[in-house]
Coordinates of C-alpha atoms and ligand atoms in Angstrom, one line a residue:
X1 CA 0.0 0.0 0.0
X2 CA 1.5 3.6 -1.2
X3 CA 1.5 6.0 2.0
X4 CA 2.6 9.5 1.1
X5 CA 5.6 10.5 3.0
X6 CA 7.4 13.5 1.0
X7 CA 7.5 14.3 -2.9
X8 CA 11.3 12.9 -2.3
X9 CA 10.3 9.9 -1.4
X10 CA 7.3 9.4 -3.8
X11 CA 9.9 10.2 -6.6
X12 CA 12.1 7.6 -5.1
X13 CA 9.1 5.0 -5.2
X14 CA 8.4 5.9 -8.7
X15 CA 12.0 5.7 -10.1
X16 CA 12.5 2.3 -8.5
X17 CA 9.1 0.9 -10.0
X18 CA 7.5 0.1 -6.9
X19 CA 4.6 2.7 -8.0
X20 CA 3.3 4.1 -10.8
X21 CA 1.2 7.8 -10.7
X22 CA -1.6 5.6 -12.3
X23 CA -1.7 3.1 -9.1
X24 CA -1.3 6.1 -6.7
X25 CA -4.2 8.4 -8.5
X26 CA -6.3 5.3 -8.3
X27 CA -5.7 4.8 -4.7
X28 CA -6.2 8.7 -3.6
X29 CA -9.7 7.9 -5.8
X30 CA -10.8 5.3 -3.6
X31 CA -9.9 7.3 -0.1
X32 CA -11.7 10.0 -1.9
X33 CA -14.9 7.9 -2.2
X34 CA -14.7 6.2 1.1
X35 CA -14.5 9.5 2.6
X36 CA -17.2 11.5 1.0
X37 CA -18.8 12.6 4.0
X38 CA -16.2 14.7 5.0
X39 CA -17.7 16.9 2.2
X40 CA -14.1 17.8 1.2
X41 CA -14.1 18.1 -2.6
X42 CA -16.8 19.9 -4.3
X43 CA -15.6 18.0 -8.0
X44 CA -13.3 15.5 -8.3
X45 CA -11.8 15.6 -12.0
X46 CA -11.4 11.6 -11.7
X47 CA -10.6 10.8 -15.2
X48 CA -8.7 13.8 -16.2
X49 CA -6.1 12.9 -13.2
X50 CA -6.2 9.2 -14.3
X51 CA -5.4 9.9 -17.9
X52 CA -2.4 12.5 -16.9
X53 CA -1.0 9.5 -14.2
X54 CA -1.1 7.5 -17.1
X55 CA 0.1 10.1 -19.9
X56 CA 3.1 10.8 -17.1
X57 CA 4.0 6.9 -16.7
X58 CA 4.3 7.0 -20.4
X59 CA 6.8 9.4 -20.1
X60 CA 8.6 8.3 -17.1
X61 CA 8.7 5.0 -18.7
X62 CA 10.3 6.7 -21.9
X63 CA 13.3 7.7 -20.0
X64 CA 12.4 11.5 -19.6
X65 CA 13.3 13.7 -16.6
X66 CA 10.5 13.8 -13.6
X67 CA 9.8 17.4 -13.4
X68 CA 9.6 19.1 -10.1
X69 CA 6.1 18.3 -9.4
X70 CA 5.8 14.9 -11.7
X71 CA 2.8 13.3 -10.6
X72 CA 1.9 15.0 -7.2
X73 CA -1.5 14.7 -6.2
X74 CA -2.8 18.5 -5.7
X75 CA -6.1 19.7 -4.4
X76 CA -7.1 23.3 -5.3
X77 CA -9.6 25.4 -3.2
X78 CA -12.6 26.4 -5.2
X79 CA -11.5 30.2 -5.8
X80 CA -8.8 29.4 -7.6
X81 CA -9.7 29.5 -11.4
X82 CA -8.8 26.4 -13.5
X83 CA -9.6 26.5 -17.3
X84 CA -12.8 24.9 -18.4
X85 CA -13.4 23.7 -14.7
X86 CA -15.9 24.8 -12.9
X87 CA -15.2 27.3 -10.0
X88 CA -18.0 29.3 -7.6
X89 CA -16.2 30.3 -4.8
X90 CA -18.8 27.7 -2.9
X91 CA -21.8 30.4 -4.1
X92 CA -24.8 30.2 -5.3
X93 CA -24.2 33.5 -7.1
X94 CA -21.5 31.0 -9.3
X95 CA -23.3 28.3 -9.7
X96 CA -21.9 26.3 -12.8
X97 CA -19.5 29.3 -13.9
X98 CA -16.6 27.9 -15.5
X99 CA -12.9 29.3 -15.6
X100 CA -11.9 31.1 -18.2
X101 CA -8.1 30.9 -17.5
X102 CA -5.9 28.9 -15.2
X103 CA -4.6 31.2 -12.0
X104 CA -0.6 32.0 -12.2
X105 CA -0.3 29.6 -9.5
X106 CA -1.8 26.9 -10.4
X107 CA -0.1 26.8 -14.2
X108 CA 3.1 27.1 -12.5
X109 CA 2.4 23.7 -10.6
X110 CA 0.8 22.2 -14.3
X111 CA 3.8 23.6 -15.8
X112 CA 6.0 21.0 -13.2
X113 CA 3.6 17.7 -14.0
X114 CA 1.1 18.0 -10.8
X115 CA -1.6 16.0 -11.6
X116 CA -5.0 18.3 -10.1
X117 CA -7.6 15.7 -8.6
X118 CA -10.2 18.4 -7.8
X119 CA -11.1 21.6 -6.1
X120 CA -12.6 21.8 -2.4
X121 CA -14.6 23.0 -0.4
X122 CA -14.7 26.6 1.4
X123 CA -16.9 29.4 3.1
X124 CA -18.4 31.1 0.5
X125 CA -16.0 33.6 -0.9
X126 CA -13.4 32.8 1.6
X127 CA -15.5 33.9 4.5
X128 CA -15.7 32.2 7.6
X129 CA -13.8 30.8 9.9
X130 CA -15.4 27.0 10.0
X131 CA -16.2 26.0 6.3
X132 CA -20.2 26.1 7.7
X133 CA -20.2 29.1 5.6
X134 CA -20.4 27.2 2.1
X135 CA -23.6 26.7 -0.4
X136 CA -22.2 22.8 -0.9
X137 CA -22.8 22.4 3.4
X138 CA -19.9 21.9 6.0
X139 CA -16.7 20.0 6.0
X140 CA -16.1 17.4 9.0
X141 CA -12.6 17.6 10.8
X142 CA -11.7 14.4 10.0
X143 CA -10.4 14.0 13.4
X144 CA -13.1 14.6 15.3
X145 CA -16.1 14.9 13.4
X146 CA -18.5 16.9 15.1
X147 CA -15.5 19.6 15.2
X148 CA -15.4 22.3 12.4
X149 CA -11.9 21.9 10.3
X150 CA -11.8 25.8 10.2
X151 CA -11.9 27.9 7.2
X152 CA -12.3 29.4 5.3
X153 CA -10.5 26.9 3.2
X154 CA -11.1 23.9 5.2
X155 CA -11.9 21.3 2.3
X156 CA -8.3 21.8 1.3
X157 CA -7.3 21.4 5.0
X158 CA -9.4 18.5 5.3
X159 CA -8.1 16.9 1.6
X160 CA -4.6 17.2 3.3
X161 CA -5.4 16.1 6.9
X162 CA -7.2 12.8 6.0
X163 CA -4.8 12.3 3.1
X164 CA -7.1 12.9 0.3
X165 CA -4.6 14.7 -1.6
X166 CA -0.6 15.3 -1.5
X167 CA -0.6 18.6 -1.0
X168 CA -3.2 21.4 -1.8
X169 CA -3.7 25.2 -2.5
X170 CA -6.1 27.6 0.2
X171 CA -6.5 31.0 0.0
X172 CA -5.1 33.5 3.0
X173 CA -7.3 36.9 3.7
X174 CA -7.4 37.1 7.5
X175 CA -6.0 33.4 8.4
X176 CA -7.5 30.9 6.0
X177 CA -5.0 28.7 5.5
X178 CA -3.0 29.0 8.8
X179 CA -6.0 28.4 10.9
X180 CA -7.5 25.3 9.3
X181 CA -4.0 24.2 9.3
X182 CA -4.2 24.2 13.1
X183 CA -7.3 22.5 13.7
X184 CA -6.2 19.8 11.3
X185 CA -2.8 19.6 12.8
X186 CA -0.8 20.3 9.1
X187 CA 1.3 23.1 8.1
X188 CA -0.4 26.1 6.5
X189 CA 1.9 28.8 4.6
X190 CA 0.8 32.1 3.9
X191 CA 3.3 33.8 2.2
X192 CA 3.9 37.7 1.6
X193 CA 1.7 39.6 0.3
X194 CA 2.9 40.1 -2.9
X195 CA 4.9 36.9 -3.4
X196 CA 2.5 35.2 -5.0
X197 CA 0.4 35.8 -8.2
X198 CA -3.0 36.6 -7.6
X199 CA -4.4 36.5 -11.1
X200 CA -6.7 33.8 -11.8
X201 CA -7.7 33.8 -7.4
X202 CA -11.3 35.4 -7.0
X203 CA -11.2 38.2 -5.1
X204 CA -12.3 38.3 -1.5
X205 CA -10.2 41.9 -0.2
X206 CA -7.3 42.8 -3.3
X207 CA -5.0 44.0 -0.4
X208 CA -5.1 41.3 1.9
X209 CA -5.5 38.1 -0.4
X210 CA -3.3 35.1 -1.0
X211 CA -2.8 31.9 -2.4
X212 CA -1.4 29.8 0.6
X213 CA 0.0 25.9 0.9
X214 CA -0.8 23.2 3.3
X215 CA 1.1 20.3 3.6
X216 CA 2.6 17.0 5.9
X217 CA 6.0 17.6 4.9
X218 CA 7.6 20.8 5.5
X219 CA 10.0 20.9 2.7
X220 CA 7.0 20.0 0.3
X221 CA 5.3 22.9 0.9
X222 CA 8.9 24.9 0.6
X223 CA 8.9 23.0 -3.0
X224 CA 5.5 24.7 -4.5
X225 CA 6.3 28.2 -2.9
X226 CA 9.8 27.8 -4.3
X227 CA 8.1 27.1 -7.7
X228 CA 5.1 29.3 -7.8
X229 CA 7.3 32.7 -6.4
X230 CA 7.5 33.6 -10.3
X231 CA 6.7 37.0 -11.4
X232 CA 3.9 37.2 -13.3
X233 CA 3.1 40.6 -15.1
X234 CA -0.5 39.8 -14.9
X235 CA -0.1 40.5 -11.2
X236 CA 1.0 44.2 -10.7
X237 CA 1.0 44.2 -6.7
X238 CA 3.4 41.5 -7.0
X239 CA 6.8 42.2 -5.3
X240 CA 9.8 43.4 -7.6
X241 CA 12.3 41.7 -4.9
X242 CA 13.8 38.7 -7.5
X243 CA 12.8 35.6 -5.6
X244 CA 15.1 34.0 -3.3
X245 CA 15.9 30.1 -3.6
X246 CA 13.4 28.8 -1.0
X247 CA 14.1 24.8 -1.8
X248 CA 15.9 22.7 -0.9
X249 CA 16.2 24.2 2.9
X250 CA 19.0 24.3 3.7
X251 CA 19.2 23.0 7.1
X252 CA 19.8 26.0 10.0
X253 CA 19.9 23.9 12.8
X254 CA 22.8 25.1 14.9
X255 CA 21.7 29.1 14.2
X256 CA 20.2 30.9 17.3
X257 CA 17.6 33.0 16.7
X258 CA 15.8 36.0 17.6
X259 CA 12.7 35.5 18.4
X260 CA 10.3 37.8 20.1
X261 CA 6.3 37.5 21.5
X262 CA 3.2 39.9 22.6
X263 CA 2.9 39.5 26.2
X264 CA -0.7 41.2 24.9
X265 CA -1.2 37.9 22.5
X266 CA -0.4 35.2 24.8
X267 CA -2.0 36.7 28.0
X268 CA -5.2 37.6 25.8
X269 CA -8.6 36.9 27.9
X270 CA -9.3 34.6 24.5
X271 CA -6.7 32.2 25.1
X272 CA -7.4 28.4 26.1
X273 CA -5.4 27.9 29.2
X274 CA -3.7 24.9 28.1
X275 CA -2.5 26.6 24.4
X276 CA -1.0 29.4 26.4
X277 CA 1.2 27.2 28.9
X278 CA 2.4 25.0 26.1
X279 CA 3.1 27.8 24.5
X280 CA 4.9 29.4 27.0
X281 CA 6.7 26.3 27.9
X282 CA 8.1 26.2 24.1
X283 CA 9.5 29.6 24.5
X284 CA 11.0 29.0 27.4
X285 CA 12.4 26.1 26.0
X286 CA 14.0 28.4 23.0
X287 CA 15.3 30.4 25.7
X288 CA 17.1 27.7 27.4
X289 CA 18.5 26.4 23.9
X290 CA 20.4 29.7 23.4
X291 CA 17.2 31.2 21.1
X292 CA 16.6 35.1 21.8
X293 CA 13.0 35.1 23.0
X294 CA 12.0 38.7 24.1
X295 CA 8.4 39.9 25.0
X296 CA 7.9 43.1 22.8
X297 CA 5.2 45.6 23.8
X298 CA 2.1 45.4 20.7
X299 CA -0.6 47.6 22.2
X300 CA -2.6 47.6 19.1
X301 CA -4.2 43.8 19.5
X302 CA -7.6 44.9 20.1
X303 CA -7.5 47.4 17.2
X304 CA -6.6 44.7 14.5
X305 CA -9.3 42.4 14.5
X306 CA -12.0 45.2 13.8
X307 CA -9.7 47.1 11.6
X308 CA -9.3 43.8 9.4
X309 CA -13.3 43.7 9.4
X310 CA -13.7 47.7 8.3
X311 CA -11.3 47.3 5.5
X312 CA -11.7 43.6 4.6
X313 CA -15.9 43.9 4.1
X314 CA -14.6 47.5 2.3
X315 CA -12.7 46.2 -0.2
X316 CA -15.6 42.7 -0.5
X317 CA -18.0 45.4 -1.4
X318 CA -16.6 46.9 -4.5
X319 CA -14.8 43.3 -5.5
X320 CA -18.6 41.2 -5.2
X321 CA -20.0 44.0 -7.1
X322 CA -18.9 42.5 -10.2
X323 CA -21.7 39.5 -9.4
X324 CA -25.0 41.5 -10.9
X325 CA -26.2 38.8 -13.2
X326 CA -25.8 40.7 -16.1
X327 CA -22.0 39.0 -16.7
X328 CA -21.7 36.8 -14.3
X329 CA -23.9 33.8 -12.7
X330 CA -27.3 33.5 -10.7
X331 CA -29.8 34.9 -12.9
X332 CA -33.8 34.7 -10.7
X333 CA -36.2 33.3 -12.6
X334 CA -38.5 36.4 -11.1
X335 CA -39.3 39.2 -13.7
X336 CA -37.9 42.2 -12.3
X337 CA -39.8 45.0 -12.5
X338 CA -36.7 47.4 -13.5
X339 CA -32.8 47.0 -13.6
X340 CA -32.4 47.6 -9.5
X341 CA -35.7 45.0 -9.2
X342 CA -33.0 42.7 -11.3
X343 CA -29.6 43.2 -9.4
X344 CA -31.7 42.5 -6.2
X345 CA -33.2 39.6 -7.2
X346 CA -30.1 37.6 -9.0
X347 CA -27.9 39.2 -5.4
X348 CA -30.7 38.6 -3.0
X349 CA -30.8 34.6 -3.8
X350 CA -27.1 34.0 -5.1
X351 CA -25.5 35.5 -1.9
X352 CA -25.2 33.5 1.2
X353 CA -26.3 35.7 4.5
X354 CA -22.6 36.0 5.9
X355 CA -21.4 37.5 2.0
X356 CA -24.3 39.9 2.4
X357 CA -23.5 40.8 5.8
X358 CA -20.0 41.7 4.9
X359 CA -21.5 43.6 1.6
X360 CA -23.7 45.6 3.9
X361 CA -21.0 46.2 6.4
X362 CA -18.5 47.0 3.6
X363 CA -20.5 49.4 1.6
X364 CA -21.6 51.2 5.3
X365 CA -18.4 52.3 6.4
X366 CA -17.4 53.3 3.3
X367 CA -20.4 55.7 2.8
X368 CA -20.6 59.7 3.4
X369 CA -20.4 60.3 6.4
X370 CA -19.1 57.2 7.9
X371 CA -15.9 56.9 6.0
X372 CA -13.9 58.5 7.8
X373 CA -15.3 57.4 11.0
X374 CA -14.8 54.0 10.2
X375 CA -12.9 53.2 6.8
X376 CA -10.0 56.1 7.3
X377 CA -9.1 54.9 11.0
X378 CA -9.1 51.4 10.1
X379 CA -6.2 52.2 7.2
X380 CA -4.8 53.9 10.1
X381 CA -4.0 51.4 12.2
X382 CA -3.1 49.4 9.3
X383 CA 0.1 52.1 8.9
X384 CA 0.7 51.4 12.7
X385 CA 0.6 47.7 12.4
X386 CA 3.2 48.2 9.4
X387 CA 5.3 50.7 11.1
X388 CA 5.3 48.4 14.3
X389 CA 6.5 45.7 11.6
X390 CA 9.3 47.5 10.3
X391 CA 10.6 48.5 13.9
X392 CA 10.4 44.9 15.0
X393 CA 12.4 43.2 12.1
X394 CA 14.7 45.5 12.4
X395 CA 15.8 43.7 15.9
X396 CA 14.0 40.1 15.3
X397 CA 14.3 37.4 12.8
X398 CA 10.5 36.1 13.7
X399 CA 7.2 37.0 16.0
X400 CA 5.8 33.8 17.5
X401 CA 2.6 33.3 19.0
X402 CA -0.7 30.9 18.9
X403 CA -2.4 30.8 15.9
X404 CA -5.6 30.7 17.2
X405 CA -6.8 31.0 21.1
X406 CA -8.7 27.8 21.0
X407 CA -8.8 24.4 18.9
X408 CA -11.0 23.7 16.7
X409 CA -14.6 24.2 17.4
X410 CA -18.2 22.3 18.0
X411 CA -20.0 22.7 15.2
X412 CA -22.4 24.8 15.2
X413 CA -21.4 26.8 18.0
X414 CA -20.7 30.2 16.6
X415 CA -23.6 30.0 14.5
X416 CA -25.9 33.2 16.3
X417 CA -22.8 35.4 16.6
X418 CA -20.4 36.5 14.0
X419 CA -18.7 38.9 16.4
X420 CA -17.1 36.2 18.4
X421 CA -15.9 34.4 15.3
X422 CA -14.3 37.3 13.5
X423 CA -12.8 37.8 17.4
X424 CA -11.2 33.9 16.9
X425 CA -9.1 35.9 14.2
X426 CA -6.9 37.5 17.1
X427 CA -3.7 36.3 15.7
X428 CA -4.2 35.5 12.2
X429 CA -5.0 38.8 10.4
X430 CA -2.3 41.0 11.6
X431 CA 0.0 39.1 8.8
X432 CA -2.8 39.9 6.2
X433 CA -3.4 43.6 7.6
X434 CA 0.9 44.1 7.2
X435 CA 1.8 41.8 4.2
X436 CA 4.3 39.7 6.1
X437 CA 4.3 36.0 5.6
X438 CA 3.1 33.4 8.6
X439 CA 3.0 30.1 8.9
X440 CA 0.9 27.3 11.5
X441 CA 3.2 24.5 12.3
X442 CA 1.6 21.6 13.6
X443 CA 3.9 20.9 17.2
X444 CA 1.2 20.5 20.0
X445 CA -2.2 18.4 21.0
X446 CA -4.3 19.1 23.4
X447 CA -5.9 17.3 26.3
X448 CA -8.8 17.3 24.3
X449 CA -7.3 15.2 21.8
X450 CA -7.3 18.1 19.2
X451 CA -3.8 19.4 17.4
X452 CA -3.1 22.9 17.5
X453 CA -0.1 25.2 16.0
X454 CA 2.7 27.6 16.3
X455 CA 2.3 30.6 14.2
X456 CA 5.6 31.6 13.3
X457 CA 5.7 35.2 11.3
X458 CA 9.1 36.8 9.7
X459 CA 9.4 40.0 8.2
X460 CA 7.4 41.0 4.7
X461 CA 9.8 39.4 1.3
X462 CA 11.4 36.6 4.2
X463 CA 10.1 33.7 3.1
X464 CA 13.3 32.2 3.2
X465 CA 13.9 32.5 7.3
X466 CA 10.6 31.7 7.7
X467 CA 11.5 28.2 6.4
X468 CA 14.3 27.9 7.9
X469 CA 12.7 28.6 11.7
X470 CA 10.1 26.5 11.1
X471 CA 12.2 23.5 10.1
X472 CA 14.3 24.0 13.4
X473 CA 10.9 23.8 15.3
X474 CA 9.1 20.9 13.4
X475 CA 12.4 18.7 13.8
X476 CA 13.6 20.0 17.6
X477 CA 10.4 21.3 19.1
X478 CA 7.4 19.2 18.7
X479 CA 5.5 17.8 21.8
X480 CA 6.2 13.9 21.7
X481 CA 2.2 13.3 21.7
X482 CA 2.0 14.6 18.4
X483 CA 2.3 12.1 15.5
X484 CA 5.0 12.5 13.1
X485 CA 3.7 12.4 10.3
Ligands
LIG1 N1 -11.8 34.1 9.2 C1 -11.4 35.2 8.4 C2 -12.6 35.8 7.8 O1 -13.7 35.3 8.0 C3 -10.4 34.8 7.4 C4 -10.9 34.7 6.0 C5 -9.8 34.4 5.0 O2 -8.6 34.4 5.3 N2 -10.3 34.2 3.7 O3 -12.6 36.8 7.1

């Protein structure tokens, strides 16, 4: 039986004729199947993956070159636009829209042989915090499942987690991918803003969006940042910074550190008692190992979370405006009485209520009369958060801190109150709301038998000590009650 370890490996396996990408497809298929009420995938393009297994043993067999990616099993989240798939953002409003073009990203990972085996499951238009958010239902934890696997892109968390899928692509706005990642116990990567492309990724909030990575194997994910960090000139907020060489990681181990923490963060009245003394514990732990681990003062905590809300539903207003009906998707089969009658009818049914909550909030606060009440401070306290940024890289290589105060929750439980979900976002969106990269690594479990992470954040364009952190911690610092997987 084939059991995914690292691309490496699988390579390895495939070079020595113990597998072919044909078997392996066929087997990810079957868990696929068996596994269906997870409600991870919302398509699974089964023969398309088995013909390019096969097309790619062909080749193998032919004495060609294994690209980079040759034969990986990918999941992509559905917001990610794939030619002549269908994508809809898990809307109504999209129903049976198909891609026009393939996203940057994803042609870079096509480009290196990846074999795609379907998109996932998300909250609609990547908001949410639990996947219960979504117009094809809720995704299981596969751990536990009457848990949430987080979101918004937790199908993709889930394809990973239950091993559905190699590796797979999420999208990051306020935390997406790093905090599904830590209620499925994988790694989730964020990168920069600006690192990646962003063309072909539907738009939740321009500013703040992402495409991020989750993964088992550390130096996997290191693999498809390495080769999506391309520029593409269909992108123009991506970085001008020439990419560094993230892969292979070069191995750090002996280098010490400076590390620093929000005594504001880990003290928060939010936090699970248990996450914060583990937490603690691994910092003192980097202390004792010759780390620098300093507590820096961040004062603006309380001030991120609703400035991430102002400017994110800001920016969701204008972007979802694009989804009248006219161009795009959910046409009502009511006769309008006028053209407004029509936009409110195709908008009123193709829009989930949280997407019309954020549409309302988004176009209120950035209304006469309210914008500068609301919208103008909030990009104010976004300069802070990047000033604060710059002042803290100059002096430390990495912030750490939890990545979210609890693990993951009952479903259902949030359901009546949006406010205390968006304030589950505590650590996540400050890397959205400042561009830097961040990353959830998978080191602790809980006493209630859940996993949970270490965010781990470096300054904006360092992707590269970013890697190199977290592969000290994955290898040196995880609790021994978590599996190695
Ligand atoms: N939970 C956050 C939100 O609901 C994050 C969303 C995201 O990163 N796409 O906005």
């Amino acid at each position: 039986m084939f059991s995914f370890e690292s691309i490496t490996g699988y390579h390895q396996q495939l070079n020595n004729n113990t597998v072919s990408c044909s078997s392996v497809v066929k087997g990810y298929l079957v868990r696929i199947e068996a596994n269906r009420n997870l409600n991870a995938f919302v398509e699974v393009y089964e023969q398309e993956a088995l013909q390019k297994a096969a097309e790619l043993d062909k080749k193998r067999e032919s004495g060609a070159p294994l690209k980079k990616l040759h034969g990986v099993v990918i999941a992509i989240k559905d917001v990610i636009c794939y030619k002549d798939h269908k994508v809809s953002a898990a809307s109504a409003i999209l129903k049976d829209f198909t891609s026009l073009y393939t996203a940057t990203t994803l042609q870079f990972l096509i480009d290196e042989d990846a074999i795609i085996i379907g998109n996932c499951n998300c909250d609609e238009f990547a908001m949410g915090s639990t996947n219960e958010n979504s117009g094809y239902g809720k995704v299981l934890n596969a751990l536990d499942n009457t848990k949430v696997p987080g979101g918004s892109s937790g199908g993709s968390a889930v394809a990973v987690q239950a091993n559905l899928c190699m590796l797979s692509l999420g999208s990051d706005t306020g935390g997406s991918v790093r905090q599904p990642a830590d209620f499925c116990g994988i790694i989730g990567l964020k990168p920069s803003y600006g690192q990646l492309s962003r063309y072909g990724l539907l738009a939740y909030a321009s500013s703040f969006d992402q495409v991020g990575i989750f993964g088992k194997n550390l130096d996997d994910v290191a693999l498809l940042l390495d080769i999506m960090s391309k520029h593409d000139p269909m992108d123009s907020t991506m970085s001008l910074q020439p990419a560094s060489r993230l892969y292979p990681i070069r191995s750090q181990r002996d280098k010490k550190f400076r590390f620093c923490y929000f005594p504001q963060a880990v003290d928060h009245p939010s936090i699970d008692m248990e996450i914060k003394e583990k937490i603690n514990s691994l910092t003192n732990q980097l202390k004792n190992d010759g780390h620098t681990i300093d507590p820096v003062n961040f004062d603006l905590i309380d001030f991120i979370v609703p400035a991430y809300y102002v400017l994110t539903t800001a920016e969701a207003s204008s972007n979802l405006s694009r989804y009248d009906g006219v161009r795009f998707g959910h046409q009502s089969e009511k006769k309008p009485a006028d053209l407004e009658d029509f936009y409110l009818n195709n908008r009123t049914e193709g829009f989930g209520l949280e997407v019309k909550r954020r549409i309302m909030l988004g176009t209120f606060v950035l209304s006469t009369g309210y914008y500068d009440a609301y919208y103008s401070k909030a990009q104010k306290i976004r300069a802070l958060g990047v000033a604060k940024m710059n002042s803290i890289f100059a002096d430390y290589d990495a912030i750490v801190m939890p990545t979210v105060p609890e693990t993951a929750f009952t479903l259902g439980k949030n359901d009546k109150d949006p406010i205390a979900m968006y304030l589950a976002d505590i650590y996540t969106v400050l890397a959205n709301l400042t561009g830097i990269p961040g990353i959830s690594l998978p080191l602790f479990s809980h006493s209630n038998n859940m996993p949970f992470g270490l965010q781990v954040m470096t300054n904006r364009g360092n992707e590269l000590t970013l890697l190199h952190i977290s592969e000290t911690l994955l290898k040196g610092y995880r609790s021994s009650e978590v599996n190695n997987q």
